[in-house]
CSV table of C-alpha atoms in Angstrom, one decimal:
chain,number,residue,atom,x,y,z
A,8,VAL,CA,-62.4,47.7,4.2
A,9,SER,CA,-63.1,45.1,6.9
A,10,LYS,CA,-60.4,42.9,8.2
A,11,ASN,CA,-62.3,39.8,6.8
A,12,LYS,CA,-62.4,41.4,3.3
A,13,VAL,CA,-58.7,42.1,3.4
A,14,THR,CA,-58.0,38.5,4.4
A,15,LEU,CA,-60.2,37.2,1.6
A,16,LEU,CA,-58.5,39.5,-0.9
A,17,GLY,CA,-55.1,38.4,0.2
A,18,ALA,CA,-56.0,34.8,-0.1
A,19,ALA,CA,-57.3,35.3,-3.7
A,20,VAL,CA,-54.1,37.1,-4.7
A,21,ALA,CA,-52.0,34.3,-3.2
A,22,ALA,CA,-54.0,31.7,-5.0
A,23,LEU,CA,-53.6,33.5,-8.3
A,24,PHE,CA,-49.8,33.6,-7.9
A,25,ALA,CA,-49.6,30.0,-6.7
A,26,SER,CA,-51.6,28.9,-9.8
A,27,ALA,CA,-49.3,30.9,-12.1
A,28,ALA,CA,-46.1,29.5,-10.4
A,29,SER,CA,-47.3,25.9,-10.9
A,30,ALA,CA,-47.7,26.3,-14.7
A,31,GLN,CA,-44.4,25.5,-16.3
A,32,ILE,CA,-43.6,26.0,-20.0
A,33,VAL,CA,-40.7,24.0,-21.4
A,34,LEU,CA,-39.4,25.5,-24.6
A,35,PRO,CA,-38.0,22.9,-27.1
A,36,SER,CA,-34.4,23.2,-28.4
A,37,SER,CA,-33.3,22.0,-31.8
A,38,ASN,CA,-29.6,21.3,-32.3
A,39,PRO,CA,-28.4,21.0,-35.9
A,40,THR,CA,-27.6,17.5,-37.1
A,41,ILE,CA,-24.3,16.9,-38.9
A,42,ALA,CA,-24.4,14.4,-41.8
A,43,ALA,CA,-21.1,13.4,-43.1
A,44,THR,CA,-20.5,11.0,-46.0
A,45,ASN,CA,-20.5,8.0,-43.6
A,46,GLY,CA,-19.0,8.7,-40.2
A,47,ASN,CA,-17.7,11.5,-38.0
A,48,VAL,CA,-15.6,9.6,-35.3
A,49,PHE,CA,-12.1,9.8,-36.6
A,50,ALA,CA,-8.7,8.4,-35.7
A,51,ARG,CA,-7.0,10.8,-33.2
A,52,GLU,CA,-3.6,10.0,-34.8
A,53,LEU,CA,-4.6,12.0,-38.0
A,54,SER,CA,-2.2,14.9,-38.5
A,55,ALA,CA,-3.3,18.5,-38.1
A,56,GLY,CA,-4.4,20.0,-41.4
A,57,THR,CA,-5.9,16.7,-42.7
A,58,ASN,CA,-9.0,17.2,-44.8
A,59,LEU,CA,-11.9,15.2,-43.4
A,60,ASN,CA,-14.7,14.0,-45.6
A,61,ALA,CA,-13.6,15.6,-48.9
A,62,THR,CA,-16.9,14.5,-50.4
A,63,GLY,CA,-18.8,16.9,-48.1
A,64,VAL,CA,-20.2,17.6,-44.7
A,65,SER,CA,-23.8,18.9,-44.4
A,66,VAL,CA,-25.2,20.9,-41.5
A,67,ASN,CA,-29.0,20.6,-41.2
A,68,THR,CA,-30.9,22.9,-38.8
A,69,ILE,CA,-34.1,24.9,-38.4
A,70,LEU,CA,-34.0,28.6,-39.4
A,71,GLY,CA,-34.6,29.5,-35.8
A,72,ILE,CA,-36.5,32.8,-36.3
A,73,GLY,CA,-39.6,33.9,-38.3
A,74,MET,CA,-39.1,36.3,-41.2
A,75,SER,CA,-41.7,38.3,-43.2
A,76,GLY,CA,-41.7,38.2,-47.0
A,77,GLY,CA,-38.6,40.0,-48.4
A,78,GLN,CA,-37.0,40.5,-45.0
A,79,LEU,CA,-33.2,40.3,-44.8
A,80,ARG,CA,-31.2,38.3,-42.1
A,81,TYR,CA,-27.6,37.1,-41.7
A,82,LEU,CA,-26.8,33.5,-41.1
A,83,LYS,CA,-23.3,32.7,-39.7
A,84,PHE,CA,-21.6,29.4,-39.5
A,85,ASN,CA,-18.5,29.2,-37.3
A,86,LEU,CA,-16.1,26.3,-37.1
A,87,SER,CA,-14.1,25.5,-34.0
A,88,GLY,CA,-11.1,23.1,-34.3
A,89,ALA,CA,-11.4,23.1,-38.1
A,90,THR,CA,-11.3,25.3,-41.2
A,91,TYR,CA,-13.1,25.3,-44.5
A,92,ASN,CA,-11.1,23.2,-46.9
A,93,GLY,CA,-12.5,25.1,-50.0
A,94,GLN,CA,-14.1,28.3,-50.8
A,95,VAL,CA,-17.7,28.5,-49.6
A,96,ALA,CA,-20.2,29.4,-52.3
A,97,VAL,CA,-23.7,30.7,-52.5
A,98,ALA,CA,-25.0,27.4,-53.6
A,99,HIS,CA,-23.8,25.7,-50.5
A,100,LEU,CA,-26.7,27.2,-48.4
A,101,THR,CA,-30.2,25.9,-49.3
A,102,GLY,CA,-33.6,26.4,-47.8
A,103,ALA,CA,-37.1,26.3,-49.4
A,104,THR,CA,-38.2,29.5,-47.9
A,105,LEU,CA,-35.0,31.5,-48.5
A,106,THR,CA,-34.0,33.3,-51.7
A,107,GLY,CA,-31.3,35.7,-52.8
A,108,GLN,CA,-28.5,34.0,-50.8
A,109,GLN,CA,-25.2,35.9,-50.9
A,110,VAL,CA,-21.9,35.2,-49.2
A,111,ALA,CA,-21.7,38.5,-47.2
A,112,PHE,CA,-18.4,37.9,-45.4
A,113,GLY,CA,-15.7,35.2,-44.9
A,114,GLY,CA,-15.9,31.7,-46.3
A,115,ALA,CA,-12.4,31.6,-47.9
A,116,ALA,CA,-10.5,28.3,-47.9
A,117,GLY,CA,-8.5,28.2,-44.6
A,118,SER,CA,-11.0,30.4,-42.8
A,119,ASN,CA,-13.3,29.2,-40.0
A,120,SER,CA,-16.3,31.4,-40.5
A,121,VAL,CA,-18.8,32.4,-43.2
A,122,ILE,CA,-21.8,34.8,-43.1
A,123,PHE,CA,-24.6,34.5,-45.6
A,124,GLN,CA,-27.1,37.3,-46.4
A,125,VAL,CA,-30.6,35.7,-47.0
A,126,THR,CA,-34.0,37.0,-47.9
A,127,ALA,CA,-37.4,35.4,-47.0
A,128,VAL,CA,-39.6,34.4,-49.9
A,129,ALA,CA,-42.8,36.4,-50.5
A,130,ALA,CA,-44.8,34.1,-48.2
A,131,GLY,CA,-42.3,34.6,-45.4
A,132,ALA,CA,-40.3,32.0,-43.4
A,133,THR,CA,-41.1,30.3,-40.1
A,134,ILE,CA,-39.0,29.3,-37.2
A,135,ASN,CA,-39.0,25.6,-38.0
A,136,ASP,CA,-38.2,25.9,-41.7
A,137,GLN,CA,-35.3,23.6,-42.6
A,138,ILE,CA,-32.1,24.9,-44.0
A,139,ALA,CA,-28.9,23.0,-45.0
A,140,PHE,CA,-25.3,24.2,-45.3
A,141,ASN,CA,-23.2,21.9,-47.4
A,142,MET,CA,-19.4,22.1,-46.8
A,143,ILE,CA,-18.8,20.5,-50.2
A,144,SER,CA,-15.0,20.3,-49.9
A,145,GLY,CA,-15.0,19.1,-46.3
A,146,VAL,CA,-13.1,20.6,-43.4
A,147,ALA,CA,-9.4,20.6,-42.4
A,148,ILE,CA,-8.8,19.8,-38.8
A,149,ALA,CA,-6.7,22.1,-36.7
A,150,SER,CA,-6.1,19.5,-34.0
A,151,THR,CA,-7.4,16.1,-32.9
A,152,GLY,CA,-7.1,17.0,-29.2
A,153,GLY,CA,-10.8,18.0,-29.0
A,154,ASN,CA,-14.0,17.9,-31.1
A,155,ALA,CA,-14.4,20.0,-34.2
A,156,THR,CA,-17.7,21.8,-33.9
A,157,VAL,CA,-19.9,24.1,-35.9
A,158,THR,CA,-22.0,26.9,-34.5
A,159,TYR,CA,-25.0,28.4,-36.4
A,160,GLU,CA,-26.1,31.9,-35.5
A,161,VAL,CA,-28.8,34.3,-36.8
A,162,TYR,CA,-28.3,38.1,-36.8
A,163,GLU,CA,-30.3,41.1,-37.9
A,164,GLN,CA,-27.5,43.1,-39.4
A,165,LEU,CA,-24.1,42.3,-41.0
A,166,THR,CA,-22.1,44.4,-38.5
A,167,GLN,CA,-23.7,42.5,-35.7
A,168,ALA,CA,-22.9,39.2,-37.3
A,169,GLN,CA,-19.3,40.3,-37.7
A,170,ALA,CA,-19.1,41.4,-34.0
A,171,GLY,CA,-20.9,38.3,-32.8
A,172,THR,CA,-23.5,40.2,-30.9
A,173,PRO,CA,-26.5,40.5,-30.4
A,174,VAL,CA,-27.4,37.1,-31.6
A,175,LEU,CA,-31.1,36.2,-32.4
A,176,TYR,CA,-30.7,32.4,-32.4
A,177,THR,CA,-27.8,30.0,-32.0
A,178,ARG,CA,-27.2,26.2,-31.9
A,179,SER,CA,-24.0,24.1,-32.0
A,180,GLY,CA,-23.2,20.6,-33.2
A,181,THR,CA,-20.2,18.3,-33.7
A,182,VAL,CA,-18.6,18.0,-37.0
A,183,ALA,CA,-15.9,15.5,-36.0
A,184,SER,CA,-14.9,13.7,-32.8
A,185,PHE,CA,-11.6,11.8,-32.3
A,186,THR,CA,-10.6,8.7,-30.5
A,187,PRO,CA,-7.3,6.8,-30.4
A,188,ALA,CA,-7.1,4.2,-33.1
A,189,VAL,CA,-3.8,2.8,-31.8
A,190,VAL,CA,-4.3,1.4,-28.3
A,191,PHE,CA,-1.6,-0.2,-26.2
A,192,THR,CA,-2.7,-2.3,-23.3
A,193,SER,CA,-1.5,-4.9,-20.8
A,194,PRO,CA,-4.5,-7.2,-20.5
A,195,ALA,CA,-3.2,-9.1,-17.4
A,196,ALA,CA,-0.3,-8.3,-15.0
A,197,GLN,CA,2.4,-11.0,-15.1
A,198,ASN,CA,3.6,-11.6,-11.5
A,199,THR,CA,6.4,-13.8,-10.4
A,200,THR,CA,7.9,-14.7,-7.0
A,201,ALA,CA,11.6,-14.7,-6.2
A,202,THR,CA,11.9,-17.5,-3.8
A,203,ALA,CA,13.6,-17.3,-0.4
A,204,LEU,CA,14.6,-20.9,-0.7
A,205,SER,CA,17.1,-19.9,-3.4
A,206,SER,CA,18.1,-16.8,-1.4
A,207,TYR,CA,16.0,-14.9,-4.0
A,208,LEU,CA,18.4,-15.9,-6.8
A,209,ASN,CA,15.6,-17.7,-8.7
A,210,VAL,CA,11.9,-17.3,-9.5
A,211,ALA,CA,9.2,-19.8,-8.8
A,212,GLY,CA,5.4,-19.7,-9.3
A,213,GLY,CA,3.1,-16.9,-10.4
A,214,THR,CA,1.4,-16.0,-13.7
A,215,GLY,CA,4.8,-14.9,-15.1
A,216,PHE,CA,6.8,-17.9,-14.2
A,217,LEU,CA,8.6,-19.6,-17.1
A,218,THR,CA,11.8,-21.2,-15.7
A,219,ALA,CA,13.9,-20.8,-12.5
A,220,THR,CA,15.9,-18.1,-14.3
A,221,ARG,CA,13.3,-16.7,-16.6
A,222,ALA,CA,10.3,-14.5,-15.7
A,223,GLN,CA,7.6,-13.1,-18.1
A,224,ILE,CA,7.4,-9.5,-16.9
A,225,GLY,CA,4.6,-8.5,-19.4
A,226,LEU,CA,2.0,-9.4,-22.0
A,227,VAL,CA,1.2,-6.4,-24.2
A,228,THR,CA,-1.3,-5.8,-27.0
A,229,LEU,CA,-1.4,-3.3,-29.8
A,230,ALA,CA,-4.9,-3.1,-31.4
A,231,LEU,CA,-7.8,-0.9,-32.4
A,232,PRO,CA,-10.2,0.3,-29.7
A,233,ALA,CA,-13.6,-1.1,-29.1
A,234,VAL,CA,-15.7,1.8,-30.6
A,235,ILE,CA,-19.4,1.4,-30.1
A,236,VAL,CA,-21.4,4.3,-31.7
A,237,ALA,CA,-24.6,4.4,-33.7
A,238,PRO,CA,-24.6,5.1,-37.4
A,239,PRO,CA,-23.8,7.4,-39.1
A,240,THR,CA,-21.1,8.1,-36.5
A,241,SER,CA,-19.0,5.0,-37.1
A,242,CYS,CA,-16.9,3.3,-39.7
A,243,ALA,CA,-17.7,-0.4,-39.3
A,244,GLY,CA,-17.1,-0.3,-35.6
A,245,ALA,CA,-13.7,1.5,-35.7
A,246,PRO,CA,-12.6,5.1,-36.0
A,247,CYS,CA,-12.7,6.6,-39.5
A,248,LEU,CA,-9.8,7.6,-41.6
A,249,ALA,CA,-9.8,11.0,-43.3
A,250,ASN,CA,-12.2,10.1,-46.0
A,251,GLY,CA,-14.9,9.3,-43.5
A,252,VAL,CA,-15.6,6.0,-45.2
A,253,THR,CA,-12.6,3.7,-44.5
A,254,ALA,CA,-12.3,2.2,-41.0
A,255,ALA,CA,-8.9,2.7,-39.3
A,256,SER,CA,-6.4,-0.2,-39.1
A,257,ILE,CA,-3.1,-0.5,-37.3
A,258,GLY,CA,-1.4,-1.1,-40.7
A,259,ALA,CA,-2.7,2.1,-42.1
A,260,ILE,CA,-1.5,4.2,-39.2
A,261,VAL,CA,1.7,2.5,-37.9
A,262,ASN,CA,4.7,2.0,-40.1
A,263,ALA,CA,5.7,-1.5,-39.1
A,264,ALA,CA,8.9,-1.3,-41.2
A,265,GLY,CA,10.1,1.7,-39.2
A,266,THR,CA,13.5,1.0,-37.6
A,267,THR,CA,12.7,2.8,-34.3
A,268,ASN,CA,9.4,1.1,-33.2
A,269,THR,CA,10.5,0.3,-29.7
A,270,LEU,CA,9.3,-0.7,-26.2
A,271,ALA,CA,10.9,1.1,-23.3
A,272,LEU,CA,10.9,-1.1,-20.3
A,273,ALA,CA,11.5,0.1,-16.7
A,274,GLY,CA,12.1,-1.8,-13.5
A,275,ASP,CA,15.0,-3.5,-11.7
A,276,PHE,CA,17.3,-5.3,-14.1
A,277,THR,CA,20.3,-5.7,-11.8
A,278,ALA,CA,20.1,-9.5,-12.0
A,279,ALA,CA,20.2,-9.5,-15.8
A,280,ALA,CA,22.2,-12.5,-17.2
A,281,SER,CA,23.7,-10.4,-20.1
A,282,ALA,CA,23.0,-7.5,-22.3
A,283,ALA,CA,20.5,-9.7,-24.2
A,284,SER,CA,18.6,-10.7,-21.1
A,285,ILE,CA,15.4,-8.8,-22.1
A,286,THR,CA,13.6,-10.3,-25.1
A,287,THR,CA,10.1,-11.0,-26.5
A,288,GLN,CA,9.2,-14.6,-27.3
A,289,THR,CA,11.2,-14.4,-30.5
A,290,ALA,CA,14.8,-15.2,-30.0
A,291,THR,CA,15.9,-12.5,-32.5
A,292,GLU,CA,14.0,-9.7,-30.7
A,293,VAL,CA,16.4,-8.7,-27.9
A,294,ALA,CA,17.1,-5.5,-26.0
A,295,SER,CA,19.5,-3.2,-27.7
A,296,ALA,CA,20.4,-1.5,-24.4
A,297,VAL,CA,20.0,-2.6,-20.7
A,298,THR,CA,20.8,-0.7,-17.6
A,299,ALA,CA,20.1,-1.4,-13.9
A,300,THR,CA,16.7,0.3,-14.3
A,301,SER,CA,15.7,0.2,-18.0
A,302,ALA,CA,15.8,-1.7,-21.2
A,303,THR,CA,15.1,-0.7,-24.8
A,304,LEU,CA,13.5,-3.4,-26.9
A,305,PRO,CA,13.3,-2.9,-30.7
A,306,LEU,CA,10.2,-4.2,-32.4
A,307,LEU,CA,10.8,-6.0,-35.7
A,308,ALA,CA,8.6,-5.5,-38.7
A,309,ALA,CA,7.3,-9.0,-38.4
A,310,THR,CA,5.9,-8.2,-34.9
A,311,ILE,CA,3.6,-5.3,-35.9
A,312,THR,CA,1.1,-6.6,-38.4
A,313,ALA,CA,-1.9,-4.9,-40.0
A,314,THR,CA,-3.8,-5.7,-36.8
A,315,GLY,CA,-1.0,-4.9,-34.4
A,316,PHE,CA,0.0,-7.6,-32.0
A,317,ALA,CA,-1.8,-9.6,-29.3
A,318,GLY,CA,-0.2,-11.0,-26.1
A,319,LEU,CA,3.4,-10.1,-27.0
A,320,SER,CA,5.5,-11.7,-24.2
A,321,LEU,CA,8.2,-9.6,-22.5
A,322,ARG,CA,10.8,-11.8,-20.8
A,323,TYR,CA,13.6,-11.3,-18.3
A,324,ASN,CA,16.4,-13.8,-18.0
A,325,VAL,CA,18.2,-13.6,-14.6
A,326,ASN,CA,21.7,-14.7,-13.9
A,327,GLY,CA,21.0,-16.9,-10.9
A,328,THR,CA,23.7,-15.2,-8.8
A,329,THR,CA,22.2,-11.8,-8.0
A,330,ALA,CA,19.4,-11.6,-5.5
A,331,LEU,CA,16.1,-10.3,-7.1
A,332,PRO,CA,14.6,-7.4,-5.3
A,333,VAL,CA,10.9,-6.6,-5.3
A,334,SER,CA,10.2,-4.6,-8.5
A,335,ALA,CA,7.3,-3.4,-10.7
A,336,TYR,CA,7.9,-3.4,-14.5
A,337,THR,CA,6.4,-1.0,-17.0
A,338,ALA,CA,6.4,-0.7,-20.8
A,339,ALA,CA,5.9,2.3,-23.1
A,340,LEU,CA,5.6,2.1,-26.9
A,341,THR,CA,7.2,4.5,-29.3
A,342,TRP,CA,5.9,3.9,-32.8
A,343,ILE,CA,6.6,5.3,-36.3
A,344,PRO,CA,3.6,6.8,-38.1
A,345,GLN,CA,2.6,6.3,-41.7
A,346,THR,CA,2.3,9.5,-43.8
A,347,GLY,CA,-0.6,11.7,-42.7
A,348,PHE,CA,-0.5,10.5,-39.1
A,349,THR,CA,1.2,11.7,-36.0
A,350,ALA,CA,2.7,9.4,-33.4
A,351,SER,CA,2.7,9.6,-29.6
A,352,VAL,CA,4.3,7.6,-26.9
A,353,LEU,CA,1.8,5.1,-25.5
A,354,GLY,CA,2.1,4.2,-21.9
A,355,PRO,CA,3.9,3.5,-19.7
A,356,LEU,CA,1.8,0.6,-18.5
A,357,THR,CA,2.5,-1.6,-15.5
A,358,THR,CA,2.9,-5.0,-17.0
A,359,GLY,CA,4.2,-7.2,-14.2
A,360,ASN,CA,5.9,-7.5,-10.9
A,361,ILE,CA,8.6,-9.6,-9.2
A,362,PHE,CA,7.7,-10.2,-5.6
A,363,ARG,CA,9.5,-12.1,-2.8
A,364,ASP,CA,8.0,-14.8,-0.8
A,365,GLY,CA,8.9,-15.5,2.8
A,366,SER,CA,9.0,-13.0,5.7
A,367,GLN,CA,10.8,-9.8,6.2
A,368,LEU,CA,11.9,-8.6,9.7
A,369,ASP,CA,13.5,-5.2,10.2
A,370,ALA,CA,15.6,-3.6,12.9
A,371,PRO,CA,15.7,0.1,11.8
A,372,TRP,CA,18.4,1.3,14.2
A,373,VAL,CA,21.1,-0.7,15.9
A,374,THR,CA,24.6,0.2,17.0
A,375,VAL,CA,27.9,-1.3,18.0
A,376,THR,CA,29.1,0.4,21.2
A,377,PRO,CA,32.1,-0.8,23.3
A,378,GLY,CA,30.9,-2.7,26.3
A,379,PHE,CA,27.4,-3.3,24.9
A,380,ILE,CA,26.3,-6.6,23.3
A,381,SER,CA,23.9,-6.4,20.3
A,382,ARG,CA,22.0,-9.6,19.4
A,383,PHE,CA,19.1,-10.8,17.3
A,384,PHE,CA,16.8,-13.6,18.4
A,385,LEU,CA,14.8,-15.3,15.6
A,386,THR,CA,12.1,-17.8,16.5
A,387,GLN,CA,11.0,-20.2,13.9
A,388,THR,CA,7.9,-22.2,14.9
A,389,THR,CA,7.4,-24.8,12.1
A,390,PRO,CA,7.6,-28.2,13.7
A,391,SER,CA,9.9,-30.1,11.3
A,392,ASN,CA,11.5,-27.8,8.8
A,393,THR,CA,14.7,-25.8,8.9
A,394,VAL,CA,14.4,-22.6,6.8
A,395,PRO,CA,17.1,-20.4,5.3
A,396,TRP,CA,17.5,-16.7,6.1
A,397,THR,CA,19.5,-13.9,4.5
A,398,ALA,CA,20.3,-10.5,5.9
A,399,ILE,CA,20.9,-7.1,4.4
A,400,VAL,CA,22.8,-4.6,6.4
A,401,ARG,CA,22.9,-0.9,5.6
A,402,ASN,CA,24.5,2.1,7.2
A,403,PRO,CA,23.8,5.8,6.4
A,404,ALA,CA,26.2,5.5,3.4
A,405,GLY,CA,24.6,2.4,1.9
A,406,LEU,CA,25.1,-1.3,1.7
A,407,VAL,CA,27.4,-3.0,4.3
A,408,THR,CA,29.3,-6.2,3.2
A,409,GLY,CA,31.8,-8.5,4.7
A,410,GLY,CA,29.9,-10.4,7.4
A,411,THR,CA,28.0,-13.7,7.5
A,412,LEU,CA,24.7,-12.7,5.8
A,413,SER,CA,22.9,-16.1,5.5
A,414,GLY,CA,22.1,-19.2,7.5
A,415,VAL,CA,19.3,-21.4,8.6
A,416,LEU,CA,16.8,-21.4,11.4
A,417,GLY,CA,16.2,-24.7,13.1
A,418,SER,CA,12.7,-26.0,13.5
A,419,ALA,CA,10.7,-25.0,16.5
A,420,ARG,CA,13.6,-23.2,18.2
A,421,VAL,CA,15.2,-19.8,18.8
A,422,THR,CA,18.3,-18.9,16.8
A,423,LEU,CA,20.7,-16.3,18.2
A,424,ILE,CA,22.5,-14.1,15.6
A,425,THR,CA,25.0,-11.4,16.9
A,426,LEU,CA,25.2,-8.0,15.1
A,427,ALA,CA,29.0,-8.5,15.1
A,428,SER,CA,28.6,-11.6,13.0
A,429,LEU,CA,26.8,-9.6,10.3
A,430,LEU,CA,29.5,-7.0,10.0
A,431,PRO,CA,33.1,-7.2,8.6
A,432,ALA,CA,35.8,-7.7,11.2
A,433,ASP,CA,37.0,-4.1,10.5
A,434,THR,CA,34.1,-1.7,10.4
A,435,THR,CA,36.2,1.4,9.8
A,436,ALA,CA,34.9,1.7,6.3
A,437,PHE,CA,31.3,1.0,7.4
A,438,PRO,CA,30.6,2.9,10.6
A,439,GLY,CA,27.2,2.6,12.3
A,440,PRO,CA,24.4,3.0,13.1
A,441,TYR,CA,22.9,0.2,11.0
A,442,GLN,CA,19.6,-1.0,9.6
A,443,VAL,CA,19.3,-4.8,9.4
A,444,THR,CA,16.7,-6.6,7.3
A,445,PHE,CA,16.2,-10.4,7.7
A,446,ASN,CA,14.4,-12.3,4.9
A,447,VAL,CA,13.2,-15.7,6.1
A,448,ALA,CA,11.8,-18.4,3.8
A,449,THR,CA,8.7,-19.1,5.8
A,450,THR,CA,5.3,-17.4,6.5
A,451,ILE,CA,5.1,-14.4,8.7
A,452,ALA,CA,2.9,-16.5,11.1
A,453,SER,CA,5.9,-18.9,11.6
A,454,VAL,CA,8.7,-16.5,12.5
A,455,GLN,CA,9.2,-13.7,15.0
A,456,GLY,CA,12.2,-11.7,16.0
A,457,SER,CA,13.6,-9.3,18.5
A,458,TYR,CA,16.7,-7.1,19.0
A,459,VAL,CA,18.3,-7.4,22.4
A,460,LEU,CA,20.8,-4.9,23.7
A,461,THR,CA,22.7,-5.9,26.8
A,462,SER,CA,24.6,-3.1,28.7
A,463,PRO,CA,27.8,-3.5,30.7
A,464,ASN,CA,25.9,-3.5,33.9
A,465,GLY,CA,23.7,-6.4,32.7
A,466,SER,CA,20.5,-4.5,32.0
A,467,VAL,CA,18.7,-5.7,28.9
A,468,ALA,CA,16.6,-3.8,26.4
A,469,ASN,CA,14.4,-6.0,24.1
A,470,THR,CA,12.8,-4.5,20.9
A,471,PRO,CA,10.6,-6.5,18.6
A,472,LEU,CA,11.6,-6.5,15.0
A,473,TYR,CA,9.2,-4.9,12.5
A,474,THR,CA,7.4,-7.4,10.3
A,475,LEU,CA,6.8,-6.4,6.7
A,476,ALA,CA,5.0,-9.6,5.9
A,477,ALA,CA,5.2,-12.0,3.0
A,478,GLN,CA,4.5,-10.7,-0.5
């Protein structure tokens, strides 16, 4: 064979394979459709064991294989996340080209699998012939943590159907999906500023400001979710209850009369005016317990209506004598369920914050050593205002008290503050080293600071203070 003929032959073969490779055949797939009485998106709060759609759930699918007249096959329907609520019967499987249906295995109430023996009519059955499996008594859910599904499989022999292999055709579909019907949200964070002008004893400004001694630390809402799904997978725009017809409501799920529907609040409550400093907007709804970091707020029956509550105000009354630290506040809802439902703690949600205005300057490591002089120099550059400052001193054991921890900075001048003046006369109980924080009631652009250490021989070390900026 000449070289040219070999080349031409190779080119022809290559062209043949290229042509074959470019021809793509896409095989269609048909998933079964699940037709419930009205809907199949249910409230996640439903208890395990609840019967869904007691009036029936129908699985509609194609046969999936061809059968000659009189040929036997085995059709298997497996449930996942659910069980048959009643005994499966021969009449529950229908198909125009099938005859002689028998329940060959399974199908008892409480089981999750059934195998039918079927025979093709004399004219035979085709792949696309329609069949329907009607779960007349509905299904009982094992859990609402995931979807309940059904898998349809076709087998040649009963033993293969029991073993689950080899399968001739299989498709799966969703019987029921679940979404929370009780939704706890904080639509907008309520933020308030503790003002340096009051040495952080009072609040002023912000979305959560109510009075100088009262801050709104949260607005919370309990409502149904916004469920947007196409029919027949919805119940009037809300998750379905167990009958698949009635839309969920807060009143049907939450027992408003329960005595332990509560909000658990967390944050810094060290400036609480009294044990009843945490309230909603109703004077009678006050915290039953308050600690430095938490509060328990009972919810009265009048608060939780059939539609929940919207924009419930959470309020913090401060005593006006304790400095308010920067703190975030959270809320978690514990609710009592109606019969047939299971409750869960909702949250915690961040509902609000208390910030501080002014500027914060920090000296992270200073000492008192005999013969050395430790001083702070704070420069305040506003042209006509004096501004207050407060100081916090800590040693490795914690807060240090006893010195002069507040004062004012003159306008457009440098103010000298000695470390000794910030400490008690006797520091035996508060040995160093120390960390010093200055809070100054002005913007960070208007104040600077430094720590100056002078040694006995007169040498000077100058260290700028860290600036943590205004909140």
